[in-house]
XYZ file of C-alpha atoms in Angstrom:
529
model
C 11.002 41.020 13.220
C 12.785 43.662 11.118
C 15.463 41.139 10.190
C 12.856 38.628 9.075
C 11.015 41.245 7.029
C 14.265 42.359 5.458
C 15.203 38.783 4.608
C 11.797 38.165 3.014
C 12.127 41.377 0.992
C 15.599 40.395 -0.152
C 14.341 37.010 -1.359
C 11.438 38.649 -3.225
C 13.678 41.222 -4.871
C 16.218 38.537 -5.781
C 13.546 36.357 -7.349
C 11.971 39.311 -9.130
C 15.328 40.250 -10.586
C 15.436 37.007 -12.533
C 12.119 37.545 -14.309
C 9.148 35.217 -14.499
C 11.170 32.037 -15.079
C 13.536 32.975 -12.279
C 10.542 33.390 -9.995
C 9.373 29.888 -10.868
C 12.727 28.324 -10.059
C 13.117 30.275 -6.826
C 9.603 29.433 -5.658
C 10.210 25.729 -6.296
C 13.408 25.906 -4.221
C 11.635 27.771 -1.420
C 8.938 25.078 -1.431
C 11.630 22.441 -0.914
C 11.616 20.981 -4.430
C 14.202 20.426 -7.130
C 13.544 22.806 -10.055
C 14.872 20.363 -12.647
C 12.875 17.361 -11.475
C 9.732 19.333 -10.662
C 9.489 21.303 -13.920
C 10.780 18.385 -15.983
C 8.203 16.042 -14.510
C 5.395 18.562 -14.906
C 6.205 19.168 -18.583
C 6.767 15.469 -19.335
C 3.436 14.534 -17.738
C 1.432 16.962 -19.851
C 3.335 16.146 -23.059
C 2.628 12.442 -22.554
C -0.993 13.245 -21.700
C -1.686 15.141 -24.927
C 0.335 12.762 -27.110
C -1.686 9.771 -25.931
C -4.961 11.671 -26.110
C -4.578 13.288 -29.543
C -1.485 12.067 -31.433
C -0.362 8.480 -30.760
C -2.596 5.888 -32.463
C -3.652 3.018 -30.217
C -3.262 -0.301 -32.064
C -5.698 -3.191 -32.039
C -4.464 -6.274 -30.213
C -5.457 -9.923 -30.203
C -7.555 -10.865 -27.184
C -7.438 -14.137 -25.281
C -10.346 -15.450 -27.387
C -8.552 -14.727 -30.676
C -10.723 -11.709 -31.543
C -9.192 -8.291 -32.004
C -9.456 -6.049 -28.956
C -9.984 -2.377 -29.693
C -9.376 0.288 -27.066
C -12.386 2.570 -27.068
C -11.974 6.373 -26.927
C -12.925 6.329 -23.239
C -10.165 3.809 -22.522
C -7.640 5.909 -24.439
C -8.640 8.953 -22.407
C -8.201 7.046 -19.152
C -4.796 5.793 -20.357
C -3.717 9.412 -20.849
C -4.811 10.261 -17.299
C -3.047 7.192 -15.869
C 0.261 8.068 -17.555
C -0.074 11.717 -16.505
C -0.723 10.761 -12.889
C 2.139 8.259 -12.743
C 4.674 10.790 -14.028
C 3.405 13.489 -11.671
C 3.585 11.128 -8.696
C 7.044 9.802 -9.493
C 8.562 13.254 -10.028
C 6.467 14.915 -7.286
C 5.798 17.777 -9.690
C 2.575 18.711 -7.863
C 1.270 18.158 -4.325
C -0.278 14.702 -4.150
C -3.547 16.048 -2.769
C -3.962 18.337 -5.777
C -3.388 15.452 -8.190
C -6.065 13.505 -6.340
C -8.582 16.296 -6.893
C -7.553 16.747 -10.541
C -8.027 13.104 -11.556
C -11.875 13.170 -11.597
C -11.807 16.471 -13.485
C -9.432 15.084 -16.131
C -11.483 11.908 -16.464
C -14.585 13.952 -17.244
C -12.975 16.541 -19.550
C -11.209 13.876 -21.625
C -14.324 11.736 -21.963
C -12.884 8.847 -19.989
C -15.913 8.941 -17.668
C -19.240 10.498 -18.531
C -20.308 12.306 -15.380
C -18.437 13.819 -12.459
C -20.128 11.750 -9.694
C -18.937 8.581 -11.450
C -15.474 10.045 -12.062
C -15.176 10.958 -8.381
C -16.528 7.625 -7.139
C -13.304 6.966 -5.230
C -14.159 9.734 -2.786
C -17.204 7.805 -1.551
C -15.794 4.268 -1.387
C -15.570 2.298 1.889
C -11.749 2.271 1.622
C -11.668 6.072 1.487
C -13.907 6.297 4.559
C -11.780 3.735 6.393
C -8.546 5.586 5.669
C -9.897 9.020 6.571
C -11.197 7.713 9.889
C -7.847 5.971 10.474
C -5.992 9.236 9.832
C -8.209 11.052 12.348
C -7.694 8.248 14.871
C -3.935 8.597 14.352
C -4.244 12.354 14.924
C -6.111 11.728 18.215
C -3.428 9.295 19.401
C -0.685 11.750 18.471
C -2.416 14.633 20.229
C -2.758 12.521 23.374
C 0.820 11.233 23.129
C -0.357 7.616 23.111
C 1.692 6.730 20.025
C 4.878 7.705 21.836
C 3.843 5.825 24.979
C 3.129 2.617 23.024
C 6.319 2.936 20.996
C 8.491 3.340 24.079
C 6.786 0.431 25.838
C 7.350 -1.864 22.867
C 10.964 -0.849 22.361
C 11.652 -1.157 26.085
C 10.206 -4.668 26.204
C 12.101 -5.759 23.084
C 15.307 -4.020 24.242
C 15.693 -2.615 20.711
C 18.901 -0.681 20.147
C 19.022 -0.014 16.402
C 16.927 0.265 13.223
C 17.151 -3.424 12.324
C 15.772 -4.429 15.692
C 12.840 -2.060 15.223
C 12.038 -3.627 11.838
C 12.109 -7.180 13.180
C 10.150 -6.401 16.343
C 7.475 -4.594 14.339
C 7.210 -7.544 11.942
C 6.413 -9.696 14.966
C 3.635 -7.273 15.842
C 2.395 -7.456 12.233
C 2.247 -11.244 12.428
C 0.196 -11.134 15.613
C -2.190 -8.532 14.180
C -2.604 -10.581 10.983
C -4.329 -13.238 13.081
C -7.002 -10.849 14.318
C -7.268 -7.912 11.873
C -8.583 -9.036 8.465
C -6.965 -6.475 6.153
C -3.452 -5.220 5.469
C -4.622 -1.599 5.279
C -6.335 -1.922 8.662
C -3.092 -3.256 10.181
C -1.118 -0.422 8.619
C -3.642 2.088 9.971
C -3.350 0.519 13.430
C 0.453 0.672 13.413
C 0.797 4.123 11.828
C 0.799 6.146 15.078
C 3.046 3.555 16.759
C 5.627 3.663 13.980
C 5.449 7.462 13.915
C 6.257 7.453 17.617
C 9.251 5.177 17.045
C 10.702 7.216 14.185
C 10.488 10.400 16.246
C 13.040 8.868 18.628
C 15.658 9.122 15.873
C 17.520 12.328 15.113
C 17.832 14.240 11.843
C 21.235 13.176 10.523
C 21.294 11.705 6.987
C 21.801 8.193 8.395
C 18.927 8.592 10.861
C 16.582 9.963 8.175
C 17.444 6.953 6.027
C 16.749 4.644 8.971
C 13.308 6.216 9.397
C 12.525 5.543 5.730
C 13.590 1.912 6.045
C 11.506 1.393 9.193
C 8.328 2.937 7.769
C 8.504 1.227 4.352
C 9.464 -2.183 5.736
C 7.018 -2.120 8.647
C 3.874 -0.465 7.301
C 4.083 -1.676 3.690
C 6.212 -4.781 3.247
C 5.531 -6.173 6.725
C 1.766 -5.588 6.528
C 1.489 -7.181 3.081
C 3.822 -10.168 3.619
C 2.283 -11.084 6.979
C -1.113 -11.128 5.281
C -0.051 -13.677 2.667
C -0.036 -16.612 5.090
C -3.276 -16.129 7.038
C -6.294 -16.664 4.798
C -8.423 -13.950 6.421
C -5.576 -11.440 6.828
C -5.581 -10.229 3.226
C -8.742 -9.544 1.228
C -7.348 -10.870 -2.113
C -6.832 -14.217 -0.339
C -10.574 -14.458 0.191
C -11.273 -13.569 -3.449
C -9.062 -16.451 -4.600
C -10.575 -18.906 -2.117
C -14.098 -17.994 -3.256
C -13.121 -18.275 -6.930
C -11.577 -21.725 -6.448
C -14.747 -22.835 -4.688
C -17.112 -21.656 -7.420
C -14.996 -22.399 -10.503
C -12.997 -25.461 -9.417
C -15.155 -26.898 -6.596
C -12.234 -26.689 -4.169
C -12.750 -25.733 -0.529
C -9.498 -24.453 0.970
C -9.298 -24.338 4.770
C -7.274 -22.030 6.989
C -4.700 -24.759 7.622
C -4.421 -25.663 3.943
C -3.915 -22.023 2.983
C -1.218 -21.568 5.627
C 0.498 -24.793 4.528
C 0.711 -23.506 0.960
C 1.705 -19.947 1.818
C 3.967 -19.958 4.905
C 7.230 -19.937 2.854
C 6.452 -16.283 2.037
C 8.088 -15.567 5.386
C 11.335 -15.701 3.448
C 10.207 -12.690 1.420
C 10.419 -10.537 4.520
C 13.957 -11.743 5.205
C 15.073 -10.789 1.704
C 13.248 -7.470 1.468
C 14.380 -6.287 4.909
C 17.968 -7.063 3.886
C 17.561 -5.113 0.636
C 15.795 -2.121 2.237
C 18.396 -1.847 4.983
C 21.213 -2.242 2.435
C 19.745 0.430 0.136
C 19.217 2.967 2.910
C 22.525 1.977 4.574
C 20.921 1.589 7.989
C 23.026 -1.259 9.373
C 24.253 -0.191 12.782
C 22.160 3.009 12.914
C 21.147 3.054 16.546
C 18.421 4.833 18.437
C 20.174 7.858 19.990
C 21.201 6.872 23.506
C 20.147 3.243 23.003
C 18.380 1.366 25.813
C 19.326 3.991 28.417
C 17.637 6.660 26.339
C 14.480 4.562 25.984
C 14.439 3.772 29.717
C 14.877 7.445 30.595
C 12.145 8.537 28.184
C 9.817 5.836 29.511
C 10.317 6.898 33.121
C 9.915 10.579 32.233
C 6.428 10.026 30.859
C 3.513 11.173 33.007
C 1.069 8.652 34.384
C -1.502 7.407 31.885
C -4.566 9.635 32.100
C -8.217 8.661 32.081
C -8.572 10.192 28.625
C -5.759 8.007 27.283
C -7.348 4.872 28.706
C -10.649 5.856 27.098
C -8.950 6.367 23.716
C -7.284 2.965 23.990
C -10.608 1.405 24.972
C -12.350 2.862 21.918
C -9.479 1.750 19.717
C -9.693 -1.763 21.207
C -13.445 -1.727 20.585
C -12.850 -0.917 16.893
C -10.258 -3.688 16.681
C -12.706 -6.145 18.224
C -15.354 -5.086 15.708
C -12.911 -5.769 12.875
C -11.972 -9.178 14.264
C -15.558 -10.353 14.774
C -17.072 -8.958 11.570
C -17.357 -12.429 10.000
C -17.928 -14.268 13.268
C -16.042 -16.928 15.211
C -16.109 -20.376 13.634
C -15.527 -22.564 16.688
C -18.402 -20.791 18.458
C -20.594 -21.130 15.360
C -21.251 -17.379 15.469
C -21.749 -15.659 12.130
C -20.622 -12.268 13.386
C -22.207 -8.840 13.583
C -21.720 -8.067 9.880
C -20.697 -4.426 10.445
C -18.063 -3.658 7.808
C -14.647 -2.364 8.832
C -15.237 1.166 7.529
C -18.500 1.481 9.462
C -16.891 0.004 12.569
C -14.130 2.615 12.661
C -16.625 5.403 11.926
C -18.712 4.144 14.839
C -15.620 4.302 17.030
C -14.927 7.840 15.855
C -18.524 8.816 16.702
C -17.914 7.574 20.246
C -14.709 9.625 20.421
C -16.607 12.817 19.737
C -19.357 12.425 22.322
C -19.514 15.951 23.825
C -17.388 16.298 26.937
C -15.651 12.921 26.634
C -12.365 14.531 25.559
C -10.964 18.044 25.682
C -9.385 18.085 22.213
C -10.070 21.102 20.051
C -10.901 20.216 16.456
C -8.111 22.413 15.116
C -5.535 20.330 17.011
C -6.750 17.194 15.261
C -7.273 18.955 11.952
C -3.639 20.063 11.841
C -2.447 16.485 12.487
C -4.708 14.820 9.907
C -3.055 14.157 6.545
C -5.757 15.534 4.278
C -3.535 15.635 1.180
C -2.842 11.924 1.395
C -6.548 11.190 1.686
C -7.253 13.262 -1.439
C -4.519 11.299 -3.215
C -6.104 8.016 -2.148
C -9.593 9.028 -3.258
C -8.326 10.244 -6.631
C -6.392 7.026 -7.194
C -9.500 4.983 -6.349
C -11.452 7.006 -8.895
C -8.806 6.311 -11.533
C -8.794 2.583 -10.736
C -12.563 2.444 -11.204
C -12.272 4.305 -14.519
C -9.722 1.771 -15.781
C -12.275 -0.977 -15.329
C -15.346 0.854 -16.620
C -13.595 2.219 -19.723
C -12.218 -1.165 -20.809
C -8.595 -0.069 -20.375
C -7.733 -2.768 -17.831
C -9.165 -5.549 -20.028
C -7.371 -4.152 -23.105
C -4.059 -4.137 -21.254
C -4.645 -7.696 -20.076
C -5.504 -8.816 -23.616
C -2.259 -7.318 -24.834
C -0.133 -9.130 -22.257
C -1.624 -12.622 -21.893
C -1.373 -13.904 -25.501
C 2.364 -13.166 -25.439
C 2.799 -16.008 -22.937
C 1.522 -18.751 -25.237
C 4.095 -21.264 -26.451
C 6.662 -20.662 -23.684
C 7.863 -22.856 -20.825
C 6.015 -22.644 -17.501
C 8.585 -20.405 -15.806
C 8.700 -18.009 -18.772
C 4.895 -17.807 -18.781
C 4.971 -16.933 -15.076
C 7.672 -14.347 -15.672
C 5.760 -12.688 -18.517
C 2.475 -12.575 -16.630
C 4.058 -11.413 -13.386
C 5.808 -8.546 -15.186
C 2.603 -7.772 -17.068
C 0.644 -7.713 -13.810
C 3.037 -5.152 -12.342
C 2.701 -2.979 -15.450
C -1.082 -3.033 -15.175
C -0.869 -2.268 -11.453
C 0.976 1.011 -12.002
C -2.353 2.757 -12.460
C -4.393 0.784 -9.918
C -4.592 1.352 -6.176
C -6.549 -1.615 -4.906
C -5.298 -5.192 -4.566
C -8.922 -6.203 -4.327
C -9.868 -4.534 -7.609
C -6.807 -5.942 -9.380
C -7.358 -9.517 -8.201
C -11.092 -9.296 -8.910
C -10.198 -8.412 -12.513
C -7.206 -10.718 -13.003
C -8.056 -13.907 -11.101
C -10.979 -15.119 -13.295
C -8.839 -14.543 -16.401
C -5.969 -16.533 -14.859
C -8.194 -19.491 -13.919
C -9.610 -19.626 -17.457
C -6.201 -19.139 -19.069
C -4.421 -21.916 -17.123
C -5.795 -24.915 -19.087
C -5.138 -23.143 -22.410
C -1.487 -22.776 -21.402
C -1.256 -26.285 -19.969
C -0.757 -25.167 -16.354
C -2.318 -26.102 -13.018
C -5.174 -23.627 -12.386
C -4.633 -23.230 -8.627
C -0.819 -23.000 -8.618
C -0.760 -20.744 -11.696
C -3.472 -18.403 -10.433
C -1.981 -18.113 -6.947
C 1.561 -17.465 -8.186
C 0.531 -14.646 -10.522
C -2.084 -13.219 -8.142
C 0.333 -13.294 -5.200
C 2.865 -11.167 -7.068
C 0.194 -8.466 -7.292
C 0.491 -8.094 -3.508
C 4.089 -6.962 -3.992
C 3.242 -3.955 -6.190
C 5.926 -1.775 -4.615
C 6.819 0.767 -7.327
C 4.334 3.531 -6.401
C 2.756 4.168 -2.985
C -0.572 4.606 -4.774
C -0.619 0.930 -5.795
C -1.387 -0.297 -2.262
C -3.611 1.303 0.371
C -1.140 0.331 3.115
C 1.549 2.247 1.211
C -0.692 5.317 1.015
C -1.071 5.107 4.794
C 2.717 4.790 5.169
C 3.248 7.746 2.825
C 1.060 9.857 5.096
C 3.843 9.694 7.720
C 5.856 12.118 5.576
C 8.992 10.063 6.207
C 9.819 9.129 2.612
C 9.234 10.558 -0.855
C 7.711 8.820 -3.851
C 11.162 8.757 -5.419
C 12.590 6.986 -2.343
C 9.783 4.452 -2.531
C 10.174 3.796 -6.273
C 13.966 3.410 -6.125
C 13.840 0.793 -3.393
C 10.585 -0.706 -4.663
C 11.550 -1.791 -8.167
C 14.247 -4.107 -6.784
C 11.750 -5.448 -4.234
C 9.404 -6.265 -7.130
C 12.198 -8.184 -8.871
C 12.862 -10.067 -5.617
C 9.146 -10.946 -5.390
C 8.994 -12.227 -8.975
C 12.142 -14.315 -8.523
C 10.843 -15.614 -5.194
C 7.586 -16.749 -6.759
C 9.319 -18.661 -9.584
C 12.333 -20.050 -7.688
C 10.853 -20.708 -4.223
C 7.054 -20.816 -4.280
C 6.584 -22.755 -7.542
C 8.853 -25.629 -6.354
C 7.129 -25.513 -2.957
C 3.708 -25.902 -4.572
C 5.126 -28.833 -6.551
C 6.408 -30.397 -3.331
C 2.936 -29.991 -1.832
C 1.376 -31.808 -4.823
C 0.246 -29.041 -7.201
C 3.096 -28.487 -9.693
C 2.305 -25.490 -11.847
C 3.528 -27.375 -14.947
C 1.061 -30.286 -14.462
C -2.569 -29.286 -15.155
C -3.870 -32.756 -14.286
C -2.314 -32.996 -10.810
C -5.078 -33.931 -8.323
C -5.844 -31.715 -5.374
C -3.584 -33.049 -2.580
C -5.736 -32.032 0.386
C -8.670 -34.176 1.426
């Protein structure tokens, strides 16, 4: 005790001896940060914020209808907040939870949003409720040790020996879940405690830490999103596109037709898993002790308790509620209609029936990632402000006219890149596709392109918004594991985005042409009858 007190005193005296600035640098180091990146990012974020807000003039741009589009003061204010938040997140200059709380405040003070309840709307959205309940569910599974039990059972069955095997086996699980769970974020929430259990089997060497990052990013983010591309009901933006084609183009796309058009996206997982493993240098990184270690750990586990079976039963009940929300077609049942966020909250209510479990709230509270939830809610608030202030439409107007007069592949390239720029400040795929898809359908004939192929190619690339964790809810869930930093995610993600853009132009566009809807032929008839 005396030694610890002496050490703490020495650190304080040492920091104090360097003055105020020395204290700042020392405190950043003690908090586990890099003084240069942290202070540099903090200063750069605020400089950019005030320059956009008060100094840099925002030019008028030509809209898609030929009229000049003017960014209103509210949109300019939101742009300042978006740039500030992006810099803070990339450099990790502040705790992510604090940035989440600050976003509504900045939106109100700058005039981007009129009143605080509107600025903080992200804190009351269904997605925020779903994620918070999922985090608490994950905490319950961790406290009971179920995540470890499931992880060991899966690895034992698959006879997984190294990081690559984990990634591939978990993608198989993702594919199965995509058939029954109708949202990528719900699949990521389901797999979070399982993946956490798997990563805890690895040690703490640099190679093993890198392997953990590769497993979490590839499984919870890339795997969840790519598996959802092929099954029409497995990804909410899919349903937005299907509904839009029905209302605007009088096309009814079936499950089989959607899968026929989209199954080549399986190749995206092959390419991204190669890149992620190459970047993190995880080839050959094995689970310590291999199969023998897994077998020994599996045998050493105590018998499954009644409480664990009850937790699994409640979790299965929630999964069943998610699967049957919209009904079962072959039974001509329209479903119960209880939305996914209410279904998981109902499951959580069952969990906390007095006397059902012996967990103390503090045990669960300490395992719940509150900071990540605050980040999510703040990002949702910012995404809503982009739409209400006119910023999103202004950005779209500035990007789309640039594509006119180019060849089909150059138009796709420009709009795909533009989509990823817009998505830097938006969390939700659903919100992004809701905004972009109608514009794409209307723009296709003006550019001489097939409306379905063009809209799907550009909209699909939105799913691969992999530069910031805050662009995708599944990535926010993955970030809650604490395995990787935002810098890790951005460095591996920008190449993954390039892979996705190239894949769309070089693989998916020719595939659509082979199926009868070439993007370069606006008059091609719908091939499915």
